[in-house]
């Protein structure tokens, strides 16, 4: 992570902490050579056999870590409220695990989520929460979290489908459901991909793109401060 953090520091110096979120695509691309060196080393040591799959995993994990790193730095600089926090392990987080659980008869359904940003109240209990699914590319459509979001809508509204399949949700405060991408392959220009953003409460892109159908990732601090 050290070389990529040096690249990140350059963009922070040039654009500031919040705006640097809009250049995560460029920052991740700048790390390609370092990633290839790491992958070659792992192949030689017998740790991996398939560079392609490992490459996607490293890029995805780095995307998540960069957002978390910038979030913590923003908070240290008092640009995010003191009662708002972030976790990269939301399914096991004691304050979040239950509120993302939907029951379908005797089974439970939880969303695929990479990060959760949440606020706590004066009693140190959960106030509000935003769960985020992260994708470096739109090649793999995030069907699971979209299906879960629709299931949540069914579970929290009056409709015959809820009764038919015994779908229930036992919490008063629903999480906001968000999506973030760096859009490595410019799939965002395809109309068929744009429709999926309507499934989310908020969607972000880590590119300096001006588009009405998706928010810049630099808008994340404002969104969480206003909504959590």
mmCIF file of C-alpha atoms in Angstrom:
data_model
loop_
_atom_site.group_PDB
_atom_site.id
_atom_site.type_symbol
_atom_site.label_atom_id
_atom_site.label_comp_id
_atom_site.label_asym_id
_atom_site.label_seq_id
_atom_site.Cartn_x
_atom_site.Cartn_y
_atom_site.Cartn_z
ATOM 1 C CA UNK A 1 0.000 0.000 0.000
ATOM 2 C CA UNK A 2 2.909 2.422 0.552
ATOM 3 C CA UNK A 3 3.532 3.327 -3.149
ATOM 4 C CA UNK A 4 -0.178 3.899 -3.774
ATOM 5 C CA UNK A 5 -0.459 6.061 -0.659
ATOM 6 C CA UNK A 6 2.336 8.212 -2.055
ATOM 7 C CA UNK A 7 0.279 8.631 -5.222
ATOM 8 C CA UNK A 8 -2.765 9.473 -3.119
ATOM 9 C CA UNK A 9 -0.777 12.107 -1.214
ATOM 10 C CA UNK A 10 0.026 13.826 -4.529
ATOM 11 C CA UNK A 11 -3.674 14.139 -5.361
ATOM 12 C CA UNK A 12 -4.508 15.291 -1.837
ATOM 13 C CA UNK A 13 -1.868 18.007 -2.150
ATOM 14 C CA UNK A 14 -3.250 19.074 -5.538
ATOM 15 C CA UNK A 15 -7.021 18.789 -5.022
ATOM 16 C CA UNK A 16 -7.614 18.475 -1.273
ATOM 17 C CA UNK A 17 -8.925 15.546 0.779
ATOM 18 C CA UNK A 18 -12.504 15.459 -0.506
ATOM 19 C CA UNK A 19 -11.751 16.023 -4.195
ATOM 20 C CA UNK A 20 -8.995 13.391 -4.153
ATOM 21 C CA UNK A 21 -11.819 10.815 -3.873
ATOM 22 C CA UNK A 22 -12.699 11.658 -7.486
ATOM 23 C CA UNK A 23 -9.300 10.402 -8.665
ATOM 24 C CA UNK A 24 -9.264 6.896 -7.179
ATOM 25 C CA UNK A 25 -9.548 5.477 -10.698
ATOM 26 C CA UNK A 26 -6.329 7.242 -11.724
ATOM 27 C CA UNK A 27 -4.596 6.351 -8.456
ATOM 28 C CA UNK A 28 -5.468 2.658 -8.794
ATOM 29 C CA UNK A 29 -4.317 2.664 -12.410
ATOM 30 C CA UNK A 30 -0.999 4.167 -11.332
ATOM 31 C CA UNK A 31 -0.413 1.129 -9.122
ATOM 32 C CA UNK A 32 -0.653 -1.429 -11.952
ATOM 33 C CA UNK A 33 3.124 -1.937 -12.215
ATOM 34 C CA UNK A 34 3.491 -2.421 -8.457
ATOM 35 C CA UNK A 35 0.625 -4.931 -8.481
ATOM 36 C CA UNK A 36 2.235 -6.914 -11.319
ATOM 37 C CA UNK A 37 5.521 -7.106 -9.401
ATOM 38 C CA UNK A 38 3.653 -8.364 -6.342
ATOM 39 C CA UNK A 39 1.742 -10.950 -8.410
ATOM 40 C CA UNK A 40 4.930 -12.225 -10.081
ATOM 41 C CA UNK A 41 6.489 -12.655 -6.652
ATOM 42 C CA UNK A 42 3.466 -14.599 -5.380
ATOM 43 C CA UNK A 43 3.514 -16.899 -8.406
ATOM 44 C CA UNK A 44 7.222 -17.623 -7.912
ATOM 45 C CA UNK A 45 6.569 -18.411 -4.249
ATOM 46 C CA UNK A 46 3.637 -20.664 -5.166
ATOM 47 C CA UNK A 47 1.057 -18.567 -3.323
ATOM 48 C CA UNK A 48 -1.184 -18.110 -6.391
ATOM 49 C CA UNK A 49 -1.657 -19.715 -9.793
ATOM 50 C CA UNK A 50 -4.030 -17.281 -11.524
ATOM 51 C CA UNK A 51 -2.812 -13.699 -11.844
ATOM 52 C CA UNK A 52 -6.078 -12.518 -13.399
ATOM 53 C CA UNK A 53 -8.286 -13.375 -10.438
ATOM 54 C CA UNK A 54 -5.709 -12.187 -7.904
ATOM 55 C CA UNK A 55 -5.339 -8.902 -9.794
ATOM 56 C CA UNK A 56 -9.077 -8.174 -9.469
ATOM 57 C CA UNK A 57 -9.021 -9.094 -5.786
ATOM 58 C CA UNK A 58 -6.079 -6.795 -5.042
ATOM 59 C CA UNK A 59 -7.625 -3.888 -6.971
ATOM 60 C CA UNK A 60 -10.971 -4.340 -5.202
ATOM 61 C CA UNK A 61 -9.387 -4.542 -1.755
ATOM 62 C CA UNK A 62 -7.228 -1.494 -2.468
ATOM 63 C CA UNK A 63 -10.294 0.485 -3.590
ATOM 64 C CA UNK A 64 -11.962 -0.312 -0.265
ATOM 65 C CA UNK A 65 -8.841 0.538 1.758
ATOM 66 C CA UNK A 66 -8.389 3.883 -0.013
ATOM 67 C CA UNK A 67 -11.953 4.937 0.806
ATOM 68 C CA UNK A 68 -11.495 3.867 4.414
ATOM 69 C CA UNK A 69 -8.142 5.666 4.665
ATOM 70 C CA UNK A 70 -9.571 8.890 3.222
ATOM 71 C CA UNK A 71 -12.664 8.662 5.431
ATOM 72 C CA UNK A 72 -10.528 8.393 8.582
ATOM 73 C CA UNK A 73 -8.293 11.240 7.391
ATOM 74 C CA UNK A 74 -11.348 13.394 6.653
ATOM 75 C CA UNK A 75 -12.660 12.694 10.129
ATOM 76 C CA UNK A 76 -9.303 13.562 11.689
ATOM 77 C CA UNK A 77 -9.552 16.889 9.861
ATOM 78 C CA UNK A 78 -13.064 17.460 11.246
ATOM 79 C CA UNK A 79 -14.709 17.174 7.821
ATOM 80 C CA UNK A 80 -16.900 14.288 9.027
ATOM 81 C CA UNK A 81 -18.961 14.386 12.208
ATOM 82 C CA UNK A 82 -17.407 12.834 15.318
ATOM 83 C CA UNK A 83 -20.273 10.349 15.828
ATOM 84 C CA UNK A 84 -19.904 8.860 12.317
ATOM 85 C CA UNK A 85 -17.682 5.807 11.795
ATOM 86 C CA UNK A 86 -16.663 3.349 9.079
ATOM 87 C CA UNK A 87 -16.091 -0.416 9.073
ATOM 88 C CA UNK A 88 -14.756 -2.791 6.417
ATOM 89 C CA UNK A 89 -16.287 -5.798 8.177
ATOM 90 C CA UNK A 90 -19.983 -4.859 8.378
ATOM 91 C CA UNK A 91 -21.444 -8.387 8.441
ATOM 92 C CA UNK A 92 -19.646 -9.091 11.723
ATOM 93 C CA UNK A 93 -20.098 -5.636 13.219
ATOM 94 C CA UNK A 94 -22.289 -5.913 16.314
ATOM 95 C CA UNK A 95 -24.237 -2.714 15.531
ATOM 96 C CA UNK A 96 -24.837 -3.500 11.860
ATOM 97 C CA UNK A 97 -25.262 -7.257 11.531
ATOM 98 C CA UNK A 98 -28.877 -7.331 12.727
ATOM 99 C CA UNK A 99 -30.200 -4.356 10.750
ATOM 100 C CA UNK A 100 -29.157 -5.915 7.440
ATOM 101 C CA UNK A 101 -30.972 -9.185 8.186
ATOM 102 C CA UNK A 102 -34.166 -9.975 6.288
ATOM 103 C CA UNK A 103 -36.091 -13.135 7.072
ATOM 104 C CA UNK A 104 -37.640 -15.199 4.289
ATOM 105 C CA UNK A 105 -39.598 -17.885 6.070
ATOM 106 C CA UNK A 106 -36.943 -19.801 8.066
ATOM 107 C CA UNK A 107 -33.982 -18.400 6.117
ATOM 108 C CA UNK A 108 -32.087 -15.110 6.512
ATOM 109 C CA UNK A 109 -30.823 -12.853 3.745
ATOM 110 C CA UNK A 110 -27.967 -10.337 4.085
ATOM 111 C CA UNK A 111 -26.514 -8.094 1.366
ATOM 112 C CA UNK A 112 -23.080 -8.257 -0.206
ATOM 113 C CA UNK A 113 -21.425 -5.156 1.244
ATOM 114 C CA UNK A 114 -17.839 -4.024 1.381
ATOM 115 C CA UNK A 115 -18.091 -1.035 3.708
ATOM 116 C CA UNK A 116 -20.581 0.402 6.142
ATOM 117 C CA UNK A 117 -20.629 3.994 7.373
ATOM 118 C CA UNK A 118 -22.766 4.539 10.444
ATOM 119 C CA UNK A 119 -23.595 7.003 13.188
ATOM 120 C CA UNK A 120 -24.171 6.325 16.854
ATOM 121 C CA UNK A 121 -26.342 8.205 19.334
ATOM 122 C CA UNK A 122 -25.590 9.352 22.874
ATOM 123 C CA UNK A 123 -26.227 5.852 24.250
ATOM 124 C CA UNK A 124 -23.633 4.371 21.861
ATOM 125 C CA UNK A 125 -26.334 2.517 19.966
ATOM 126 C CA UNK A 126 -26.821 2.615 16.216
ATOM 127 C CA UNK A 127 -28.493 5.736 14.865
ATOM 128 C CA UNK A 128 -28.320 5.411 11.058
ATOM 129 C CA UNK A 129 -26.277 3.409 8.585
ATOM 130 C CA UNK A 130 -25.150 3.441 4.937
ATOM 131 C CA UNK A 131 -23.971 0.134 3.479
ATOM 132 C CA UNK A 132 -21.763 0.299 0.377
ATOM 133 C CA UNK A 133 -21.106 -2.231 -2.356
ATOM 134 C CA UNK A 134 -17.843 -1.454 -4.194
ATOM 135 C CA UNK A 135 -16.985 -2.502 -7.747
ATOM 136 C CA UNK A 136 -13.868 -1.630 -9.734
ATOM 137 C CA UNK A 137 -15.803 -2.532 -12.881
ATOM 138 C CA UNK A 138 -19.425 -2.865 -13.950
ATOM 139 C CA UNK A 139 -18.695 -6.050 -15.899
ATOM 140 C CA UNK A 140 -20.020 -8.012 -12.947
ATOM 141 C CA UNK A 141 -23.472 -6.622 -12.289
ATOM 142 C CA UNK A 142 -24.139 -6.359 -8.536
ATOM 143 C CA UNK A 143 -27.267 -8.536 -8.725
ATOM 144 C CA UNK A 144 -27.148 -9.753 -5.150
ATOM 145 C CA UNK A 145 -27.306 -6.373 -3.430
ATOM 146 C CA UNK A 146 -29.921 -5.117 -5.908
ATOM 147 C CA UNK A 147 -32.051 -8.197 -5.150
ATOM 148 C CA UNK A 148 -31.551 -7.622 -1.423
ATOM 149 C CA UNK A 149 -32.602 -3.968 -1.763
ATOM 150 C CA UNK A 150 -35.789 -5.026 -3.553
ATOM 151 C CA UNK A 151 -36.385 -7.619 -0.835
ATOM 152 C CA UNK A 152 -36.027 -4.854 1.768
ATOM 153 C CA UNK A 153 -38.603 -2.746 -0.080
ATOM 154 C CA UNK A 154 -40.996 -5.697 -0.111
ATOM 155 C CA UNK A 155 -40.408 -6.461 3.572
ATOM 156 C CA UNK A 156 -41.137 -2.869 4.640
ATOM 157 C CA UNK A 157 -44.244 -2.139 2.570
ATOM 158 C CA UNK A 158 -47.797 -3.479 2.441
ATOM 159 C CA UNK A 159 -48.008 -5.976 -0.389
ATOM 160 C CA UNK A 160 -49.243 -9.546 -1.019
ATOM 161 C CA UNK A 161 -45.744 -10.805 -1.925
ATOM 162 C CA UNK A 162 -44.552 -10.258 1.639
ATOM 163 C CA UNK A 163 -47.348 -12.432 3.008
ATOM 164 C CA UNK A 164 -47.017 -15.059 0.282
ATOM 165 C CA UNK A 165 -43.345 -15.744 0.970
ATOM 166 C CA UNK A 166 -43.338 -14.841 4.680
ATOM 167 C CA UNK A 167 -40.805 -12.023 4.247
ATOM 168 C CA UNK A 168 -40.116 -9.921 7.337
ATOM 169 C CA UNK A 169 -37.804 -7.174 8.548
ATOM 170 C CA UNK A 170 -37.752 -6.447 12.271
ATOM 171 C CA UNK A 171 -36.065 -3.047 12.545
ATOM 172 C CA UNK A 172 -37.521 0.460 12.513
ATOM 173 C CA UNK A 173 -34.426 2.120 11.038
ATOM 174 C CA UNK A 174 -33.551 0.784 7.595
ATOM 175 C CA UNK A 175 -30.008 1.134 6.265
ATOM 176 C CA UNK A 176 -29.368 3.303 3.246
ATOM 177 C CA UNK A 177 -27.994 1.201 0.396
ATOM 178 C CA UNK A 178 -25.213 2.661 -1.746
ATOM 179 C CA UNK A 179 -22.911 1.683 -4.587
ATOM 180 C CA UNK A 180 -19.467 2.965 -5.575
ATOM 181 C CA UNK A 181 -17.295 2.230 -8.593
ATOM 182 C CA UNK A 182 -14.100 3.423 -10.255
ATOM 183 C CA UNK A 183 -15.431 2.207 -13.617
ATOM 184 C CA UNK A 184 -12.133 0.946 -15.034
ATOM 185 C CA UNK A 185 -13.545 0.025 -18.439
ATOM 186 C CA UNK A 186 -15.935 2.928 -19.055
ATOM 187 C CA UNK A 187 -19.016 0.691 -18.899
ATOM 188 C CA UNK A 188 -20.831 3.594 -17.289
ATOM 189 C CA UNK A 189 -21.327 4.995 -20.798
ATOM 190 C CA UNK A 190 -23.554 2.014 -21.636
ATOM 191 C CA UNK A 191 -27.250 2.867 -21.088
ATOM 192 C CA UNK A 192 -27.997 -0.652 -19.800
ATOM 193 C CA UNK A 193 -25.688 -0.070 -16.848
ATOM 194 C CA UNK A 194 -27.202 3.254 -15.873
ATOM 195 C CA UNK A 195 -30.560 1.762 -14.970
ATOM 196 C CA UNK A 196 -29.077 -0.192 -12.084
ATOM 197 C CA UNK A 197 -28.185 2.988 -10.193
ATOM 198 C CA UNK A 198 -31.916 3.542 -9.579
ATOM 199 C CA UNK A 199 -31.888 0.533 -7.250
ATOM 200 C CA UNK A 200 -29.639 2.379 -4.791
ATOM 201 C CA UNK A 201 -30.269 5.270 -2.420
ATOM 202 C CA UNK A 202 -26.990 6.778 -3.617
ATOM 203 C CA UNK A 203 -24.318 5.822 -6.161
ATOM 204 C CA UNK A 204 -20.772 7.209 -6.488
ATOM 205 C CA UNK A 205 -17.960 7.150 -9.023
ATOM 206 C CA UNK A 206 -14.264 7.702 -8.314
ATOM 207 C CA UNK A 207 -13.722 9.754 -11.470
ATOM 208 C CA UNK A 208 -14.077 13.507 -12.044
ATOM 209 C CA UNK A 209 -17.253 12.939 -14.060
ATOM 210 C CA UNK A 210 -20.164 15.366 -14.345
ATOM 211 C CA UNK A 211 -23.303 13.242 -14.750
ATOM 212 C CA UNK A 212 -26.807 13.515 -13.399
ATOM 213 C CA UNK A 213 -27.272 9.788 -12.867
ATOM 214 C CA UNK A 214 -24.320 9.245 -10.504
ATOM 215 C CA UNK A 215 -22.555 11.280 -7.808
ATOM 216 C CA UNK A 216 -18.870 12.034 -7.607
ATOM 217 C CA UNK A 217 -17.193 10.116 -4.777
ATOM 218 C CA UNK A 218 -16.100 13.463 -3.348
ATOM 219 C CA UNK A 219 -19.780 13.939 -2.442
ATOM 220 C CA UNK A 220 -19.585 11.054 0.053
ATOM 221 C CA UNK A 221 -18.550 13.219 3.080
ATOM 222 C CA UNK A 222 -21.422 15.651 2.495
ATOM 223 C CA UNK A 223 -23.898 12.798 2.033
ATOM 224 C CA UNK A 224 -22.986 10.995 5.262
ATOM 225 C CA UNK A 225 -22.882 14.228 7.282
ATOM 226 C CA UNK A 226 -26.382 15.161 6.085
ATOM 227 C CA UNK A 227 -27.999 11.718 6.152
ATOM 228 C CA UNK A 228 -26.391 9.893 9.047
#
